[in-house]
mmCIF file of C-alpha atoms and ligand atoms in Angstrom:
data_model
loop_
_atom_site.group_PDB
_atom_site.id
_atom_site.type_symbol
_atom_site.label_atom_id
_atom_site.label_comp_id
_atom_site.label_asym_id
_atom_site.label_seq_id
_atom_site.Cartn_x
_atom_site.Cartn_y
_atom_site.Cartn_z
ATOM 1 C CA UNK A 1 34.588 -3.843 -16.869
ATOM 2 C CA UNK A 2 30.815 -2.696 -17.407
ATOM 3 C CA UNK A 3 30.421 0.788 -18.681
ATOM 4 C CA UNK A 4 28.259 3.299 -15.848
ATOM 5 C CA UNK A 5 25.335 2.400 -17.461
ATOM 6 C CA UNK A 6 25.299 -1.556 -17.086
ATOM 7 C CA UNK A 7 26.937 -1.204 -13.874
ATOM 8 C CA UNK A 8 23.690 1.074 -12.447
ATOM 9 C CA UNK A 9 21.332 -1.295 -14.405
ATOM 10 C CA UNK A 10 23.255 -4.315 -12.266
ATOM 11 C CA UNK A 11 23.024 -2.330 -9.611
ATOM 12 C CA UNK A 12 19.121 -2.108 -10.028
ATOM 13 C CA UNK A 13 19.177 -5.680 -10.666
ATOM 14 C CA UNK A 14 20.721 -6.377 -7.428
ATOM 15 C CA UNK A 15 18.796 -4.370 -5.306
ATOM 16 C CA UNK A 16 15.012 -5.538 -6.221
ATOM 17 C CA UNK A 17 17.044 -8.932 -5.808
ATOM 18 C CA UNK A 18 17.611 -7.800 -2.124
ATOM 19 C CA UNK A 19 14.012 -6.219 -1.840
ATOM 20 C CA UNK A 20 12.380 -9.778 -2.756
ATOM 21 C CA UNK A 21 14.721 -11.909 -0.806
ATOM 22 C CA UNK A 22 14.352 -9.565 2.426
ATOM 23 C CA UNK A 23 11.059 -9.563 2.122
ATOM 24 C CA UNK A 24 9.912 -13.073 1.573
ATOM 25 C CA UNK A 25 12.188 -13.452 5.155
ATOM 26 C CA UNK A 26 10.258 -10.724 6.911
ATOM 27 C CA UNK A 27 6.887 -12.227 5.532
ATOM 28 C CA UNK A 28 7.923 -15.498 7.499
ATOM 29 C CA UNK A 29 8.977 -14.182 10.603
ATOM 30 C CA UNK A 30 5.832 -12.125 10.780
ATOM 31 C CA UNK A 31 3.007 -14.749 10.199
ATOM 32 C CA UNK A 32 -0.480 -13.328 10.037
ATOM 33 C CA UNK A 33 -2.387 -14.580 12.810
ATOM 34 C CA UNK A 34 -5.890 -14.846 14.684
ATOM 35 C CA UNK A 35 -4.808 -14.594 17.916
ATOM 36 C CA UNK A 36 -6.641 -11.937 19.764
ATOM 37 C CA UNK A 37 -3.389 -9.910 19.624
ATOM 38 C CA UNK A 38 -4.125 -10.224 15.874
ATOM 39 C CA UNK A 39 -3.722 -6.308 15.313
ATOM 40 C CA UNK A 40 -0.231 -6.159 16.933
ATOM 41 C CA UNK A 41 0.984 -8.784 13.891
ATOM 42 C CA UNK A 42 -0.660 -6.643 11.249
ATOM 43 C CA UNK A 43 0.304 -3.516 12.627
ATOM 44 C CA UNK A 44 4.231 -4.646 12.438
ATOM 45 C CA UNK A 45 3.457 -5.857 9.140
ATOM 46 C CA UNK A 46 1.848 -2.867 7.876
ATOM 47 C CA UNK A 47 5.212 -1.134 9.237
ATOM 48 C CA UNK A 48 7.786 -3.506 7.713
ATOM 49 C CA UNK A 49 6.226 -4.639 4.460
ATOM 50 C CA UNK A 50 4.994 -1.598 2.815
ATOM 51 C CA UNK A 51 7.500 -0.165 0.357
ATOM 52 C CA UNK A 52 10.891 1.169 1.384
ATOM 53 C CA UNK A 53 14.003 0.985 -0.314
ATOM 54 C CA UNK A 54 15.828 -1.525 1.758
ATOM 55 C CA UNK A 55 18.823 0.067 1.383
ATOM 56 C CA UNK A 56 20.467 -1.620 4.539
ATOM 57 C CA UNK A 57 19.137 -5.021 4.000
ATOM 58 C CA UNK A 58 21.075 -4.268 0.125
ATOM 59 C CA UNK A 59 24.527 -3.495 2.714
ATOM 60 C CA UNK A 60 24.264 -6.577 4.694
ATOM 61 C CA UNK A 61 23.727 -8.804 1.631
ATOM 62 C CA UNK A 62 27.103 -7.415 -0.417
ATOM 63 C CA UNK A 63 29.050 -6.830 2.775
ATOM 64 C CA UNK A 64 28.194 -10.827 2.999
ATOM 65 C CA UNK A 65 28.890 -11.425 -0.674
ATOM 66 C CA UNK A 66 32.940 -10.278 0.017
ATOM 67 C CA UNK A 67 32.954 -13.340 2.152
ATOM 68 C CA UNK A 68 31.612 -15.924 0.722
ATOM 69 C CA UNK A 69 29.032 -15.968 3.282
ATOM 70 C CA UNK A 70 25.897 -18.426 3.228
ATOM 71 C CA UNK A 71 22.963 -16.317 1.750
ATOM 72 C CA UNK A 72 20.856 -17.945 4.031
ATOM 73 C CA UNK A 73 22.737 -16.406 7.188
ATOM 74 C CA UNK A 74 23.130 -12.933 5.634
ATOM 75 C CA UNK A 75 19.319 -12.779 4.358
ATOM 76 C CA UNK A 76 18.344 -12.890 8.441
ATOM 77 C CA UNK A 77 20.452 -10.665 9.416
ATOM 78 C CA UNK A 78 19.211 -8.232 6.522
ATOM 79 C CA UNK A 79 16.171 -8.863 8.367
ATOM 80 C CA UNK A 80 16.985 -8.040 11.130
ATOM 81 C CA UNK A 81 18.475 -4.665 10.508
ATOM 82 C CA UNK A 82 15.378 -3.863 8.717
ATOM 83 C CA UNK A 83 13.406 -4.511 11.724
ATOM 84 C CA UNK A 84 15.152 -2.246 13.429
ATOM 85 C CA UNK A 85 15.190 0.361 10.901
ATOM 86 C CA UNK A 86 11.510 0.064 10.791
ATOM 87 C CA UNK A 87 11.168 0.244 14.211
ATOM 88 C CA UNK A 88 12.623 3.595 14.180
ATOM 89 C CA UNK A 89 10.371 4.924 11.804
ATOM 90 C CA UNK A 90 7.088 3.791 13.610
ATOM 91 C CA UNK A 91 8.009 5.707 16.179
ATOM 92 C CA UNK A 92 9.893 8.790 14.282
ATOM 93 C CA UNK A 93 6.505 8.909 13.115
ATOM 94 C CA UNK A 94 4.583 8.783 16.520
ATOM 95 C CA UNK A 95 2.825 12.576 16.980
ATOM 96 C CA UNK A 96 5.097 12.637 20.193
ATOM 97 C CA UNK A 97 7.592 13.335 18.215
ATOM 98 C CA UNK A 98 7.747 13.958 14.535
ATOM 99 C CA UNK A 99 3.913 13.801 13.978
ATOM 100 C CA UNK A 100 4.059 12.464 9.980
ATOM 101 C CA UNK A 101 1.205 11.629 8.339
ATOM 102 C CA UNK A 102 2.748 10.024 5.366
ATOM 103 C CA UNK A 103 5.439 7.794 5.490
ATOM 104 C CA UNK A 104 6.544 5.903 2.352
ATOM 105 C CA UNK A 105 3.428 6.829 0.635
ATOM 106 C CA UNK A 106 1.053 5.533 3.155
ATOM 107 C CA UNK A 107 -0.342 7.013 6.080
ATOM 108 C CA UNK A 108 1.870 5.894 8.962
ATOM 109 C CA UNK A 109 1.332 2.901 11.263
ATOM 110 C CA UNK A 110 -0.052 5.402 14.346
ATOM 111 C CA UNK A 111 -2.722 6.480 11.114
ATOM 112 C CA UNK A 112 -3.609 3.586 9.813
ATOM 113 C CA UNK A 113 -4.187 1.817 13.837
ATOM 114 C CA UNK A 114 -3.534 3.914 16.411
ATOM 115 C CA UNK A 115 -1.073 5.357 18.678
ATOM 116 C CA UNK A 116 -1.319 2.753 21.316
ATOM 117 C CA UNK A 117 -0.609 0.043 18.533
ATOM 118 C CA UNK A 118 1.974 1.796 16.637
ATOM 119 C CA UNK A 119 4.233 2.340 19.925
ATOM 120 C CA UNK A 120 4.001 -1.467 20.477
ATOM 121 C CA UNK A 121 4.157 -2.605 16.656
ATOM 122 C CA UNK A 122 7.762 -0.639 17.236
ATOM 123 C CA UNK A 123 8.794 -2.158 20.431
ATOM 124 C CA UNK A 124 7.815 -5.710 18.850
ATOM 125 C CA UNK A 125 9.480 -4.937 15.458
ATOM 126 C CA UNK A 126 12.709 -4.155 17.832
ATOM 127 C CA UNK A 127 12.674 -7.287 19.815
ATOM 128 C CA UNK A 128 12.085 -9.469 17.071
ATOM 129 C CA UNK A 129 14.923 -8.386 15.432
ATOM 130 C CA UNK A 130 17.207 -9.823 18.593
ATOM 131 C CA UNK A 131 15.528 -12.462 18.367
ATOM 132 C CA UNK A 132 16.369 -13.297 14.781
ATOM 133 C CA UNK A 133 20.168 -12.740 15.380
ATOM 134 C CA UNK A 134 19.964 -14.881 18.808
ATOM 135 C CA UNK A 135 18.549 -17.937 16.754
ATOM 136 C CA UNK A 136 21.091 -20.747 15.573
ATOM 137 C CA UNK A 137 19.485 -20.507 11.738
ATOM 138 C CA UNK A 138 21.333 -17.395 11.846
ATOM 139 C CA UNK A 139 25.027 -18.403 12.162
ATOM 140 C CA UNK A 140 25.834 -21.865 13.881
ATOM 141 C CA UNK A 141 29.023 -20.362 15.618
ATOM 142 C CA UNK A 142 27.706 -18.542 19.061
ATOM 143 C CA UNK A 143 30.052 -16.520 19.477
ATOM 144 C CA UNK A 144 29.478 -14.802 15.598
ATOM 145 C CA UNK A 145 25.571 -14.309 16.896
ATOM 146 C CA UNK A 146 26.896 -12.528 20.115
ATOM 147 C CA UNK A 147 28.587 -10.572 18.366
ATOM 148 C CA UNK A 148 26.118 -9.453 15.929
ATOM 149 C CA UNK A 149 23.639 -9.415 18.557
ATOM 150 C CA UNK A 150 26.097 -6.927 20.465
ATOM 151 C CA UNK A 151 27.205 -4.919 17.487
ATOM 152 C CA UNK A 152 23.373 -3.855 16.517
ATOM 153 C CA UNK A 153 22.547 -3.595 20.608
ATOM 154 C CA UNK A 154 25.320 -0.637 20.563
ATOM 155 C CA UNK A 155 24.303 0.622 17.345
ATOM 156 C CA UNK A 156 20.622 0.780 18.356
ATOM 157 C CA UNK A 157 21.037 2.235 21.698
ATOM 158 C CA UNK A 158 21.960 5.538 23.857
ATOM 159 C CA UNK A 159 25.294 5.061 21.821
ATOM 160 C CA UNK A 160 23.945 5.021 18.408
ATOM 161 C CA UNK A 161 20.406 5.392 16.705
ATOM 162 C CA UNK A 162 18.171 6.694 20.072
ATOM 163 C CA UNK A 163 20.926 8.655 21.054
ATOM 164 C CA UNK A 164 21.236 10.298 17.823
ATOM 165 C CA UNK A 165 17.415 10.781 17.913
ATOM 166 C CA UNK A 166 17.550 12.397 20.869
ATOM 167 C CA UNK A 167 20.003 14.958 20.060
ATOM 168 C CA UNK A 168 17.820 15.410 16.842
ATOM 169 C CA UNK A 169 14.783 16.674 19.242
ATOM 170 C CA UNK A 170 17.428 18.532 21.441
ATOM 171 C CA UNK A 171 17.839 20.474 18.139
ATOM 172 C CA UNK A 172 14.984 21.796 17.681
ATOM 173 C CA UNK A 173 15.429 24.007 20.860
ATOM 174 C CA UNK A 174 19.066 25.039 19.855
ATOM 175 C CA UNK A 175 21.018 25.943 17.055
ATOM 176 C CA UNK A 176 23.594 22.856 16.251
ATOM 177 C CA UNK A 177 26.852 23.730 14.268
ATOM 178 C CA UNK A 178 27.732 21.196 11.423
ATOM 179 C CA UNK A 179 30.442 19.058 13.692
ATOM 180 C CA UNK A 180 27.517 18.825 16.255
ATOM 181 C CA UNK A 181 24.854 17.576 13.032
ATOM 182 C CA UNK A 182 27.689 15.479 12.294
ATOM 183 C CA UNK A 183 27.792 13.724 15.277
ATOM 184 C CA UNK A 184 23.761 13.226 15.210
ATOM 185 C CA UNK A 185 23.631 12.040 11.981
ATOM 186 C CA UNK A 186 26.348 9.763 12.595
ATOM 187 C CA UNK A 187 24.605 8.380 15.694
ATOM 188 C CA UNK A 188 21.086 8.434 13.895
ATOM 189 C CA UNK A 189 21.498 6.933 10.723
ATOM 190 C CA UNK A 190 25.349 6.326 10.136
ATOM 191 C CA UNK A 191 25.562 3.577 12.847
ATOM 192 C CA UNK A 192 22.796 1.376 11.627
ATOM 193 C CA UNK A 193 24.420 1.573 8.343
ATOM 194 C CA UNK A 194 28.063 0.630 9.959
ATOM 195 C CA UNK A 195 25.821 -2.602 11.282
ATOM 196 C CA UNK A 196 24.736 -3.588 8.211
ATOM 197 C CA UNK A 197 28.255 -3.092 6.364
ATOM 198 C CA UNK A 198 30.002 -4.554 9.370
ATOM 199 C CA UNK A 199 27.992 -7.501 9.550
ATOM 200 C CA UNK A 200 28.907 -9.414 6.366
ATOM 201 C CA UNK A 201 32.247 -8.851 7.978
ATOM 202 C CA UNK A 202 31.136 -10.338 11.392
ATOM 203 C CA UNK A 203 29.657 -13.287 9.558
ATOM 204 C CA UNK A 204 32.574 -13.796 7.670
ATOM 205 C CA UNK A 205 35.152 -13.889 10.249
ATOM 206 C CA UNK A 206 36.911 -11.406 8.729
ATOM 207 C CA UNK A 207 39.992 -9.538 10.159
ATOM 208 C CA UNK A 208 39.901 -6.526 11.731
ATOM 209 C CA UNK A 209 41.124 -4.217 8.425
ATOM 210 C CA UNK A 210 38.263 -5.501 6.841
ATOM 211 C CA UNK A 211 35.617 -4.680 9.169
ATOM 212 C CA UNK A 212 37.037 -1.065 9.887
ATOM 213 C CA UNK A 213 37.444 -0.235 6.406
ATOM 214 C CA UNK A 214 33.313 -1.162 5.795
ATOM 215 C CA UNK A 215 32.708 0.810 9.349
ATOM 216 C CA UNK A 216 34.736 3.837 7.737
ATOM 217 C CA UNK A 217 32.987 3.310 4.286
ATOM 218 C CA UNK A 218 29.540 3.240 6.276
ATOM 219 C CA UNK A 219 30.341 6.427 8.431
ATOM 220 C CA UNK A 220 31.239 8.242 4.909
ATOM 221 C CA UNK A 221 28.251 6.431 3.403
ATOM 222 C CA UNK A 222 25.208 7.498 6.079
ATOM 223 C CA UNK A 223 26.638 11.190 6.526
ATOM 224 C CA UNK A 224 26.173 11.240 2.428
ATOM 225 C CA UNK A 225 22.965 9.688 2.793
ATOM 226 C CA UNK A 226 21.728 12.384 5.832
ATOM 227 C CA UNK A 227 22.890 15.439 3.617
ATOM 228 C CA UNK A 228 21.337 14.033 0.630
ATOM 229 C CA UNK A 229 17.960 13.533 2.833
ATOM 230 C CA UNK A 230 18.174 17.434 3.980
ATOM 231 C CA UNK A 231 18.419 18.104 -0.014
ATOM 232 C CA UNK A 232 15.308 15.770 -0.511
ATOM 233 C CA UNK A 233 13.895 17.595 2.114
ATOM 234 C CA UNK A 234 13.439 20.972 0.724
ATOM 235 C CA UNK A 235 13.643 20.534 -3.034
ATOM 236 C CA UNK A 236 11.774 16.795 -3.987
ATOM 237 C CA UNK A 237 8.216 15.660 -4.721
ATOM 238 C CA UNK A 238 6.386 14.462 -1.967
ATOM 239 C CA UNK A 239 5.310 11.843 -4.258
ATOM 240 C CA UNK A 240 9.080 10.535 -4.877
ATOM 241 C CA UNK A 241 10.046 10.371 -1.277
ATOM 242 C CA UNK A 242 6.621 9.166 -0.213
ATOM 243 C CA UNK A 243 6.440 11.665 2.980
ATOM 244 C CA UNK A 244 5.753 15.426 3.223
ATOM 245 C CA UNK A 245 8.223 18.266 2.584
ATOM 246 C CA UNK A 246 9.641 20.482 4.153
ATOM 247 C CA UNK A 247 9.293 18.641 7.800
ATOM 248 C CA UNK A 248 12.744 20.012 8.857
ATOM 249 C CA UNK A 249 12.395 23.700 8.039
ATOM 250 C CA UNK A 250 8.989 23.946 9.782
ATOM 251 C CA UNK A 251 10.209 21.847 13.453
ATOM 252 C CA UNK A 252 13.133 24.688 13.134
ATOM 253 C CA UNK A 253 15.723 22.100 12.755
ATOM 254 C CA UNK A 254 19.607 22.441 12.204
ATOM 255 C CA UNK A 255 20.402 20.550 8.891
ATOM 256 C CA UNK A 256 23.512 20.687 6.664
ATOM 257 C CA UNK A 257 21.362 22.564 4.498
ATOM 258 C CA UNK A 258 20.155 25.093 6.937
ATOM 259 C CA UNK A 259 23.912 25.016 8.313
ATOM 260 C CA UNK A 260 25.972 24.994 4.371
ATOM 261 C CA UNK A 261 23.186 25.924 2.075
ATOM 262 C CA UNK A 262 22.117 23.859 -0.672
ATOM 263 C CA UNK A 263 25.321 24.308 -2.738
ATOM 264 C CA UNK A 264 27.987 23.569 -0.332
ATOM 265 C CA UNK A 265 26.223 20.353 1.210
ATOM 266 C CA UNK A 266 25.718 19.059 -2.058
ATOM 267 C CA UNK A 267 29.414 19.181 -2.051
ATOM 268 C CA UNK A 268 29.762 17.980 0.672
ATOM 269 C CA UNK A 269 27.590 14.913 0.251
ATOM 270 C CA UNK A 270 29.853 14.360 -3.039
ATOM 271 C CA UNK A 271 33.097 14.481 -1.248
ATOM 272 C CA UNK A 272 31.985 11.393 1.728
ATOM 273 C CA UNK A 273 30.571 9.453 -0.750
ATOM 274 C CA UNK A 274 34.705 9.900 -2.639
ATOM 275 C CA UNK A 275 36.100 9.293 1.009
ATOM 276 C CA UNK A 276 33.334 6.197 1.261
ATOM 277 C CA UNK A 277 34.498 4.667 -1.898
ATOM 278 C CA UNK A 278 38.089 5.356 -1.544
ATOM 279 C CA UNK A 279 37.880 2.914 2.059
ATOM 280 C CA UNK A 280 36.881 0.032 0.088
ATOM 281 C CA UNK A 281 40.655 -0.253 -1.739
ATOM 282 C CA UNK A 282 41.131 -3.296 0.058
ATOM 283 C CA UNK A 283 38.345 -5.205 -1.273
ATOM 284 C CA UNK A 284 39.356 -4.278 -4.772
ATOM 285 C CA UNK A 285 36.467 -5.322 -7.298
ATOM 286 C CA UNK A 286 34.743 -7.152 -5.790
ATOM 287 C CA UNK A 287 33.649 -4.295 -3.796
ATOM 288 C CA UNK A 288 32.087 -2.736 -7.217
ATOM 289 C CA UNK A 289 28.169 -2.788 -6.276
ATOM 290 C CA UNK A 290 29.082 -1.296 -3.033
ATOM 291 C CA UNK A 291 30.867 1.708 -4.647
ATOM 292 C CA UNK A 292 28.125 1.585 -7.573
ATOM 293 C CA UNK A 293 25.205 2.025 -4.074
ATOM 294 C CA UNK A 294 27.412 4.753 -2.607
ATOM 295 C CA UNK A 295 27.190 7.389 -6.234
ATOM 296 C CA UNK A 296 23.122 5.966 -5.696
ATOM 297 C CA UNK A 297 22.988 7.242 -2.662
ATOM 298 C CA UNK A 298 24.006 10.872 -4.364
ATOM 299 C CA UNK A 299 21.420 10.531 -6.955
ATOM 300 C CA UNK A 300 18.248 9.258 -5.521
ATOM 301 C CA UNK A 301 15.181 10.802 -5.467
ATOM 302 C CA UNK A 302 13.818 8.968 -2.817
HETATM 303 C C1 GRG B 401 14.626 5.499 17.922
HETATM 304 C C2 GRG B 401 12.444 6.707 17.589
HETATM 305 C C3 GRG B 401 13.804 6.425 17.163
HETATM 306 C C4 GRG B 401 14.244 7.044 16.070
HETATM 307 C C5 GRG B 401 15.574 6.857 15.569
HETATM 308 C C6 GRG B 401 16.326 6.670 12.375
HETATM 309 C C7 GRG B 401 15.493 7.573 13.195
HETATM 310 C C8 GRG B 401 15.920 7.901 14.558
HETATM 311 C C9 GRG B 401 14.383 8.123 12.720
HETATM 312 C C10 GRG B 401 13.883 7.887 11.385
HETATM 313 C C11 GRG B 401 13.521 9.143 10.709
HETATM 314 C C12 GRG B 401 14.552 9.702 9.814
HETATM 315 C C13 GRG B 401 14.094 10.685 8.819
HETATM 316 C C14 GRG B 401 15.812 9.343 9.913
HETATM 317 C C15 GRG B 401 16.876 9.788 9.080
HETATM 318 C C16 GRG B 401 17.361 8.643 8.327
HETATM 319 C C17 GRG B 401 16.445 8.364 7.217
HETATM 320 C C18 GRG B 401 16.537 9.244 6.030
HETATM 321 C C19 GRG B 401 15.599 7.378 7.302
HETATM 322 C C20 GRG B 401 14.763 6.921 6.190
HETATM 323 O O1 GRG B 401 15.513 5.890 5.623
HETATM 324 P P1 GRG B 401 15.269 5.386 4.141
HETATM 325 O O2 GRG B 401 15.278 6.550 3.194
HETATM 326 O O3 GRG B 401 13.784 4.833 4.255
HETATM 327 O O4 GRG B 401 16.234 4.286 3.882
HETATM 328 P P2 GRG B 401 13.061 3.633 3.498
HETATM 329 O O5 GRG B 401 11.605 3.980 3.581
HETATM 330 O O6 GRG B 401 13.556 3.571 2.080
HETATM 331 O O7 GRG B 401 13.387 2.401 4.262
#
């Protein structure tokens, strides 16, 4: 068994592992072009291949690893979840609604082109990702790219990410209670993350034990990730996170740290990310990295 210290150094290891691999597939599905439409290609470019952590790429890719998927398969769908995450972001950034400047220590795709360009860079980076799943390359059995391509579609949607999002403008009208920030974080963030741990399971076959049990651990997982994001929020260096401070406190915005205080969501964020691990008993080991990414998740700075 490797002591903490090798275990977050393999952990390291296997993330910029997942960084280049994702990557190198996102560089190919997003050939530069001169097309007149030129700018829309660079513009979802700019979005997708500038930094980030690829944290839910990183889920797909061990989700995969616990059944013996083909790397090949997984890497595209890490793709495509990071497509859609970026999507998100283009237009989280959009001055229509949270107005950022900065995101991962760049200006933001609506900065660096324009607003116009930005709002279709997102729409593209969205669609693309569909299409990735749709394609045979990405699992030769239809029915496994159906349901991928239906899991994300309800994870995405009113249901799940833009739902969540909207509840998260709704918010800064009214005063949410932490059940209610609960339920938007879940929808916001938590449900991508339940795609990208559910999909090595999708790929795989699997039973249904297995894929509730990475659904559960995801849940657990992107609320621990949310509350650690509200700490980040008030207390980190712009220069760690890449984006300004103290963007939550100024749009007036119910957060668990608003809600709990810093203390008691720091807590809180430690017991789900317990709860997260403790779902992934029936993988035994070979669940490891995914445990060792769930105390990350409590530690980054970024
Ligand atoms: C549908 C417009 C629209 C938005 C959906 C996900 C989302 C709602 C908005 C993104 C903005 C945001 C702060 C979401 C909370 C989740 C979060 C902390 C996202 C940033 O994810 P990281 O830290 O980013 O994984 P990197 O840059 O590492 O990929």
């Amino acid at each position: 068994m490797p002591s903490p210290r090798q275990a977050k150094e393999q952990l390291q290891t296997a993330m910029e592992d997942a960084v280049m691999s994702v990557n190198t597939a996102l560089d190919k599905l997003m050939p530069q072009t001169d097309l007149a439409e030129g700018p829309l290609f660079e513009a979802m470019r700019y979005g997708v291949l500038t930094g980030g952590k690829r944290l839910r790429p990183f889920l797909v890719i061990e989700s995969a690893k616990l059944f013996n998927v083909d790397p090949s398969c997984s890497r595209r769908v890490a793709a495509a979840v990071e497509l859609v995450h970026a999507y998100s972001l283009v237009h989280d950034d959009l001055p229509v609604m949270d107005n950022a400047a900065l995101r991962r220590g760049k200006p933001t795709v609506h900065k660096a082109y324009d607003e116009a360009t930005a709002l279709l860079a997102g729409d593209a980076l969205l669609t693309l990702a569909f299409e990735v799943l749709a394609d045979e390359n990405t699992h030769g059995d239809p029915r496994v790219r159906i349901e991928l391509l239906h899991t994300l579609a309800k994870a995405s949607g009113a249901h799940g990410m833009v739902g969540g999002q909207m509840l998260d403008l709704i918010g800064e009208k009214e005063a949410f209670d932490v059940g209610t920030i609960s339920r938007l974080q879940r929808m916001k963030t938590g449900m991508l993350m339940a795609f990208a741990c559910e999909a090595g399971a999708i790929l795989g076959k699997s039973g249904e034990p297995q894929r509730k049990a990475l659904r559960n651990y995801a849940y657990d997982l992107g609320l621990a990730f949310q509350v650690t994001d509200d700490i980040l929020d008030v207390e980190a260096d712009p220069q760690d996170t890449g984006k300004d401070k103290g963007k939550d406190i100024a749009a007036n915005k119910s957060t668990f740290v608003s809600t709990l205080g810093k203390e008691n969501a720091r807590a809180r964020a430690e017991m789900l990310v317990e709860q997260a691990k403790r779902h992934l008993h029936i993988f035994g080991e070979r669940a490891d990295m995914m445990r060792e990414v769930a105390d990350y998740v409590l530690s980054r700075r970024a």
